[in-house]
PDB file of C-alpha atoms in Angstrom:
ATOM      1  CA  UNK A   1     115.930 104.420 125.844  1.00  0.00           C
ATOM      2  CA  UNK A   2     113.659 101.470 125.083  1.00  0.00           C
ATOM      3  CA  UNK A   3     111.991 103.415 122.269  1.00  0.00           C
ATOM      4  CA  UNK A   4     115.352 104.264 120.706  1.00  0.00           C
ATOM      5  CA  UNK A   5     116.404 100.607 120.800  1.00  0.00           C
ATOM      6  CA  UNK A   6     113.094  99.666 119.178  1.00  0.00           C
ATOM      7  CA  UNK A   7     113.514 102.293 116.440  1.00  0.00           C
ATOM      8  CA  UNK A   8     117.017 101.167 115.470  1.00  0.00           C
ATOM      9  CA  UNK A   9     116.106  97.502 115.886  1.00  0.00           C
ATOM     10  CA  UNK A  10     113.181  98.051 113.558  1.00  0.00           C
ATOM     11  CA  UNK A  11     115.500  99.760 111.038  1.00  0.00           C
ATOM     12  CA  UNK A  12     117.828  96.735 111.060  1.00  0.00           C
ATOM     13  CA  UNK A  13     114.946  94.246 110.930  1.00  0.00           C
ATOM     14  CA  UNK A  14     113.186  95.985 108.050  1.00  0.00           C
ATOM     15  CA  UNK A  15     116.487  96.135 106.124  1.00  0.00           C
ATOM     16  CA  UNK A  16     116.934  92.391 106.631  1.00  0.00           C
ATOM     17  CA  UNK A  17     113.367  91.733 105.468  1.00  0.00           C
ATOM     18  CA  UNK A  18     113.973  93.833 102.350  1.00  0.00           C
ATOM     19  CA  UNK A  19     117.141  91.837 101.655  1.00  0.00           C
ATOM     20  CA  UNK A  20     115.382  88.481 102.114  1.00  0.00           C
ATOM     21  CA  UNK A  21     112.429  89.471  99.917  1.00  0.00           C
ATOM     22  CA  UNK A  22     114.737  90.790  97.223  1.00  0.00           C
ATOM     23  CA  UNK A  23     116.835  87.592  97.320  1.00  0.00           C
ATOM     24  CA  UNK A  24     113.686  85.464  97.084  1.00  0.00           C
ATOM     25  CA  UNK A  25     112.136  87.505  94.255  1.00  0.00           C
ATOM     26  CA  UNK A  26     115.316  88.442  92.377  1.00  0.00           C
ATOM     27  CA  UNK A  27     114.100  86.787  89.179  1.00  0.00           C
ATOM     28  CA  UNK A  28     111.073  89.090  88.958  1.00  0.00           C
ATOM     29  CA  UNK A  29     112.807  92.175  90.361  1.00  0.00           C
ATOM     30  CA  UNK A  30     115.942  92.262  88.234  1.00  0.00           C
ATOM     31  CA  UNK A  31     115.344  95.692  86.664  1.00  0.00           C
ATOM     32  CA  UNK A  32     113.973  97.197  89.924  1.00  0.00           C
ATOM     33  CA  UNK A  33     116.156  95.545  92.542  1.00  0.00           C
ATOM     34  CA  UNK A  34     115.786  98.339  95.127  1.00  0.00           C
ATOM     35  CA  UNK A  35     111.991  98.338  95.490  1.00  0.00           C
ATOM     36  CA  UNK A  36     111.904  96.571  98.891  1.00  0.00           C
ATOM     37  CA  UNK A  37     114.791  98.669 100.142  1.00  0.00           C
ATOM     38  CA  UNK A  38     112.886 101.855  99.330  1.00  0.00           C
ATOM     39  CA  UNK A  39     109.934 100.440 101.270  1.00  0.00           C
ATOM     40  CA  UNK A  40     112.271  99.592 104.173  1.00  0.00           C
ATOM     41  CA  UNK A  41     113.569 103.180 104.249  1.00  0.00           C
ATOM     42  CA  UNK A  42     110.036 104.573 104.193  1.00  0.00           C
ATOM     43  CA  UNK A  43     108.843 102.261 106.978  1.00  0.00           C
ATOM     44  CA  UNK A  44     111.855 102.726 109.243  1.00  0.00           C
ATOM     45  CA  UNK A  45     111.600 106.506 108.885  1.00  0.00           C
ATOM     46  CA  UNK A  46     107.845 106.447 109.450  1.00  0.00           C
ATOM     47  CA  UNK A  47     108.097 104.427 112.658  1.00  0.00           C
ATOM     48  CA  UNK A  48     111.545 105.416 113.900  1.00  0.00           C
ATOM     49  CA  UNK A  49     112.377 108.828 112.555  1.00  0.00           C
ATOM     50  CA  UNK A  50     115.212 110.284 110.511  1.00  0.00           C
ATOM     51  CA  UNK A  51     118.200 108.610 112.199  1.00  0.00           C
ATOM     52  CA  UNK A  52     116.857 105.031 111.999  1.00  0.00           C
ATOM     53  CA  UNK A  53     115.964 105.843 108.379  1.00  0.00           C
ATOM     54  CA  UNK A  54     119.597 106.774 107.732  1.00  0.00           C
ATOM     55  CA  UNK A  55     120.682 103.469 109.287  1.00  0.00           C
ATOM     56  CA  UNK A  56     118.313 101.686 106.894  1.00  0.00           C
ATOM     57  CA  UNK A  57     119.730 103.627 103.932  1.00  0.00           C
ATOM     58  CA  UNK A  58     123.295 102.638 104.844  1.00  0.00           C
ATOM     59  CA  UNK A  59     122.350  98.991 105.412  1.00  0.00           C
ATOM     60  CA  UNK A  60     120.410  98.958 102.136  1.00  0.00           C
ATOM     61  CA  UNK A  61     123.304 100.400 100.125  1.00  0.00           C
ATOM     62  CA  UNK A  62     125.647  97.831 101.671  1.00  0.00           C
ATOM     63  CA  UNK A  63     123.202  94.970 101.001  1.00  0.00           C
ATOM     64  CA  UNK A  64     122.626  96.039  97.384  1.00  0.00           C
ATOM     65  CA  UNK A  65     126.370  96.384  96.832  1.00  0.00           C
ATOM     66  CA  UNK A  66     127.282  93.076  98.479  1.00  0.00           C
ATOM     67  CA  UNK A  67     124.439  90.818  97.317  1.00  0.00           C
ATOM     68  CA  UNK A  68     123.243  92.275  94.014  1.00  0.00           C
ATOM     69  CA  UNK A  69     126.036  94.303  92.383  1.00  0.00           C
ATOM     70  CA  UNK A  70     128.822  92.461  90.516  1.00  0.00           C
ATOM     71  CA  UNK A  71     131.082  91.084  91.823  1.00  0.00           C
ATOM     72  CA  UNK A  72     128.447  89.358  93.997  1.00  0.00           C
ATOM     73  CA  UNK A  73     129.339  88.738  97.671  1.00  0.00           C
ATOM     74  CA  UNK A  74     132.069  91.390  97.663  1.00  0.00           C
ATOM     75  CA  UNK A  75     132.073  94.984  98.806  1.00  0.00           C
ATOM     76  CA  UNK A  76     133.363  96.465  95.589  1.00  0.00           C
ATOM     77  CA  UNK A  77     131.882  97.948  92.456  1.00  0.00           C
ATOM     78  CA  UNK A  78     133.639  97.509  89.122  1.00  0.00           C
ATOM     79  CA  UNK A  79     131.397  99.440  86.754  1.00  0.00           C
ATOM     80  CA  UNK A  80     130.526 103.137  86.690  1.00  0.00           C
ATOM     81  CA  UNK A  81     126.862 102.276  85.966  1.00  0.00           C
ATOM     82  CA  UNK A  82     126.662 100.256  89.191  1.00  0.00           C
ATOM     83  CA  UNK A  83     128.224 103.106  91.183  1.00  0.00           C
ATOM     84  CA  UNK A  84     125.740 105.510  89.631  1.00  0.00           C
ATOM     85  CA  UNK A  85     122.814 103.206  90.519  1.00  0.00           C
ATOM     86  CA  UNK A  86     123.987 103.014  94.159  1.00  0.00           C
ATOM     87  CA  UNK A  87     124.371 106.800  94.315  1.00  0.00           C
ATOM     88  CA  UNK A  88     120.919 107.343  92.808  1.00  0.00           C
ATOM     89  CA  UNK A  89     119.433 104.806  95.238  1.00  0.00           C
ATOM     90  CA  UNK A  90     121.104 106.625  98.140  1.00  0.00           C
ATOM     91  CA  UNK A  91     119.835 110.016  96.983  1.00  0.00           C
ATOM     92  CA  UNK A  92     116.257 108.828  96.401  1.00  0.00           C
ATOM     93  CA  UNK A  93     116.256 106.942  99.721  1.00  0.00           C
ATOM     94  CA  UNK A  94     117.541 110.067 101.474  1.00  0.00           C
ATOM     95  CA  UNK A  95     114.772 112.100  99.859  1.00  0.00           C
ATOM     96  CA  UNK A  96     112.195 109.557 101.074  1.00  0.00           C
ATOM     97  CA  UNK A  97     113.751 109.779 104.536  1.00  0.00           C
ATOM     98  CA  UNK A  98     113.633 113.591 104.592  1.00  0.00           C
ATOM     99  CA  UNK A  99     110.069 113.807 103.297  1.00  0.00           C
ATOM    100  CA  UNK A 100     108.841 111.157 105.730  1.00  0.00           C
ATOM    101  CA  UNK A 101     110.653 112.819 108.642  1.00  0.00           C
ATOM    102  CA  UNK A 102     109.163 116.211 107.781  1.00  0.00           C
ATOM    103  CA  UNK A 103     105.715 114.650 107.476  1.00  0.00           C
ATOM    104  CA  UNK A 104     106.031 113.049 110.916  1.00  0.00           C
ATOM    105  CA  UNK A 105     107.335 116.282 112.457  1.00  0.00           C
ATOM    106  CA  UNK A 106     104.455 118.247 110.901  1.00  0.00           C
ATOM    107  CA  UNK A 107     101.980 115.666 112.143  1.00  0.00           C
ATOM    108  CA  UNK A 108     103.317 115.979 115.706  1.00  0.00           C
ATOM    109  CA  UNK A 109     103.118 119.792 115.501  1.00  0.00           C
ATOM    110  CA  UNK A 110      99.519 119.632 114.294  1.00  0.00           C
ATOM    111  CA  UNK A 111      98.583 117.234 117.111  1.00  0.00           C
ATOM    112  CA  UNK A 112     100.270 119.509 119.657  1.00  0.00           C
ATOM    113  CA  UNK A 113      98.513 122.600 118.281  1.00  0.00           C
ATOM    114  CA  UNK A 114      95.204 120.743 118.239  1.00  0.00           C
ATOM    115  CA  UNK A 115      95.629 119.725 121.903  1.00  0.00           C
ATOM    116  CA  UNK A 116      96.480 123.311 122.827  1.00  0.00           C
ATOM    117  CA  UNK A 117      93.457 124.586 120.913  1.00  0.00           C
ATOM    118  CA  UNK A 118      91.160 122.128 122.682  1.00  0.00           C
ATOM    119  CA  UNK A 119      92.608 123.123 126.075  1.00  0.00           C
ATOM    120  CA  UNK A 120      92.290 126.824 125.266  1.00  0.00           C
ATOM    121  CA  UNK A 121      88.696 126.370 124.084  1.00  0.00           C
ATOM    122  CA  UNK A 122      87.829 124.385 127.204  1.00  0.00           C
ATOM    123  CA  UNK A 123      89.298 127.111 129.413  1.00  0.00           C
ATOM    124  CA  UNK A 124      87.430 129.809 127.508  1.00  0.00           C
ATOM    125  CA  UNK A 125      84.184 127.850 127.739  1.00  0.00           C
ATOM    126  CA  UNK A 126      84.636 127.449 131.501  1.00  0.00           C
ATOM    127  CA  UNK A 127      85.295 131.179 131.820  1.00  0.00           C
ATOM    128  CA  UNK A 128      82.202 132.072 129.767  1.00  0.00           C
ATOM    129  CA  UNK A 129      80.005 129.640 131.699  1.00  0.00           C
ATOM    130  CA  UNK A 130      81.254 130.996 135.009  1.00  0.00           C
ATOM    131  CA  UNK A 131      80.687 134.616 133.935  1.00  0.00           C
ATOM    132  CA  UNK A 132      77.212 133.792 132.627  1.00  0.00           C
ATOM    133  CA  UNK A 133      76.417 131.680 135.705  1.00  0.00           C
ATOM    134  CA  UNK A 134      75.491 128.787 133.433  1.00  0.00           C
ATOM    135  CA  UNK A 135      76.346 125.134 133.580  1.00  0.00           C
ATOM    136  CA  UNK A 136      76.698 122.255 131.146  1.00  0.00           C
ATOM    137  CA  UNK A 137      76.148 118.567 131.572  1.00  0.00           C
ATOM    138  CA  UNK A 138      76.525 115.399 129.562  1.00  0.00           C
ATOM    139  CA  UNK A 139      74.312 112.340 130.011  1.00  0.00           C
ATOM    140  CA  UNK A 140      75.574 108.916 128.958  1.00  0.00           C
ATOM    141  CA  UNK A 141      72.254 107.197 128.431  1.00  0.00           C
ATOM    142  CA  UNK A 142      73.852 103.744 128.149  1.00  0.00           C
ATOM    143  CA  UNK A 143      75.485 103.877 131.587  1.00  0.00           C
ATOM    144  CA  UNK A 144      73.078 106.428 133.069  1.00  0.00           C
ATOM    145  CA  UNK A 145      75.994 108.599 134.197  1.00  0.00           C
ATOM    146  CA  UNK A 146      75.671 112.374 134.131  1.00  0.00           C
ATOM    147  CA  UNK A 147      78.742 114.602 134.166  1.00  0.00           C
ATOM    148  CA  UNK A 148      78.331 118.176 135.370  1.00  0.00           C
ATOM    149  CA  UNK A 149      80.754 121.045 135.348  1.00  0.00           C
ATOM    150  CA  UNK A 150      81.367 123.005 138.574  1.00  0.00           C
ATOM    151  CA  UNK A 151      79.039 125.847 137.618  1.00  0.00           C
ATOM    152  CA  UNK A 152      76.188 123.387 137.140  1.00  0.00           C
ATOM    153  CA  UNK A 153      76.867 121.931 140.588  1.00  0.00           C
ATOM    154  CA  UNK A 154      76.757 125.438 142.095  1.00  0.00           C
ATOM    155  CA  UNK A 155      73.487 126.237 140.315  1.00  0.00           C
ATOM    156  CA  UNK A 156      71.895 123.130 141.807  1.00  0.00           C
ATOM    157  CA  UNK A 157      73.293 123.818 145.272  1.00  0.00           C
ATOM    158  CA  UNK A 158      75.976 121.108 145.389  1.00  0.00           C
ATOM    159  CA  UNK A 159      79.443 121.612 146.795  1.00  0.00           C
ATOM    160  CA  UNK A 160      82.132 121.241 144.096  1.00  0.00           C
ATOM    161  CA  UNK A 161      82.765 117.627 143.018  1.00  0.00           C
ATOM    162  CA  UNK A 162      79.954 116.178 145.147  1.00  0.00           C
ATOM    163  CA  UNK A 163      77.412 115.346 142.432  1.00  0.00           C
ATOM    164  CA  UNK A 164      77.167 111.554 142.190  1.00  0.00           C
ATOM    165  CA  UNK A 165      76.464 111.494 138.447  1.00  0.00           C
ATOM    166  CA  UNK A 166      73.056 109.804 138.627  1.00  0.00           C
ATOM    167  CA  UNK A 167      69.928 110.886 136.742  1.00  0.00           C
ATOM    168  CA  UNK A 168      67.832 110.343 139.841  1.00  0.00           C
ATOM    169  CA  UNK A 169      69.929 112.883 141.752  1.00  0.00           C
ATOM    170  CA  UNK A 170      69.519 115.371 138.897  1.00  0.00           C
ATOM    171  CA  UNK A 171      65.768 114.716 138.766  1.00  0.00           C
ATOM    172  CA  UNK A 172      65.455 115.245 142.524  1.00  0.00           C
ATOM    173  CA  UNK A 173      66.966 118.734 142.110  1.00  0.00           C
ATOM    174  CA  UNK A 174      64.333 119.893 139.637  1.00  0.00           C
ATOM    175  CA  UNK A 175      61.543 122.199 140.677  1.00  0.00           C
ATOM    176  CA  UNK A 176      58.249 120.247 140.761  1.00  0.00           C
ATOM    177  CA  UNK A 177      56.691 122.605 138.181  1.00  0.00           C
ATOM    178  CA  UNK A 178      59.563 121.888 135.734  1.00  0.00           C
ATOM    179  CA  UNK A 179      59.793 118.082 136.068  1.00  0.00           C
ATOM    180  CA  UNK A 180      57.040 117.191 133.603  1.00  0.00           C
ATOM    181  CA  UNK A 181      58.346 119.499 130.865  1.00  0.00           C
ATOM    182  CA  UNK A 182      61.908 118.231 131.289  1.00  0.00           C
ATOM    183  CA  UNK A 183      60.803 114.574 131.280  1.00  0.00           C
ATOM    184  CA  UNK A 184      58.835 115.192 128.066  1.00  0.00           C
ATOM    185  CA  UNK A 185      61.826 116.934 126.468  1.00  0.00           C
ATOM    186  CA  UNK A 186      64.077 113.998 127.434  1.00  0.00           C
ATOM    187  CA  UNK A 187      61.591 111.448 126.031  1.00  0.00           C
ATOM    188  CA  UNK A 188      61.330 113.435 122.800  1.00  0.00           C
ATOM    189  CA  UNK A 189      65.129 113.701 122.493  1.00  0.00           C
ATOM    190  CA  UNK A 190      65.433 109.938 123.004  1.00  0.00           C
ATOM    191  CA  UNK A 191      62.703 109.163 120.473  1.00  0.00           C
ATOM    192  CA  UNK A 192      64.110 111.535 117.838  1.00  0.00           C
ATOM    193  CA  UNK A 193      67.740 110.740 118.683  1.00  0.00           C
ATOM    194  CA  UNK A 194      68.525 114.443 118.997  1.00  0.00           C
TER     195      UNK A 194
END
């Protein structure tokens, strides 16, 4: 509910900003009076979606008609050219709204598919590691924390979720014959940043 109020509030606010900017810069914008209103439609659709974009289109058409189309400060249009300009503005603004809405919808779909792909890959990796009786770990050298997966804990003889994440604990699990080689490999990886 709060998000919906924000989206429509933003649509109204951005329409008002477009009106104020156009009123302030009317001298320089005379041939292209709708430029800020197009921007308002694009922004309200980008942040709010299609329906707030439609609200912005309606408010923009009303503002252009009332404040910038003769007779000024009246909701009426006396000339066919002015009606045509309002119709063209409405059509172009609607096109901007539709394209922006489709872009946002596509972006959400891609993010959703990407999340699903990451989850699927993580599940497949866990399945492969379990079948191969292999483990993986990640060492944050800044904090010193080590994160193991469950298979790695099993390989080192820990009960699930009992590894404390410290390098010292990992080092204590190593076979004495392997410690020197692993310490050298770690020092080399640190030195070469690999």
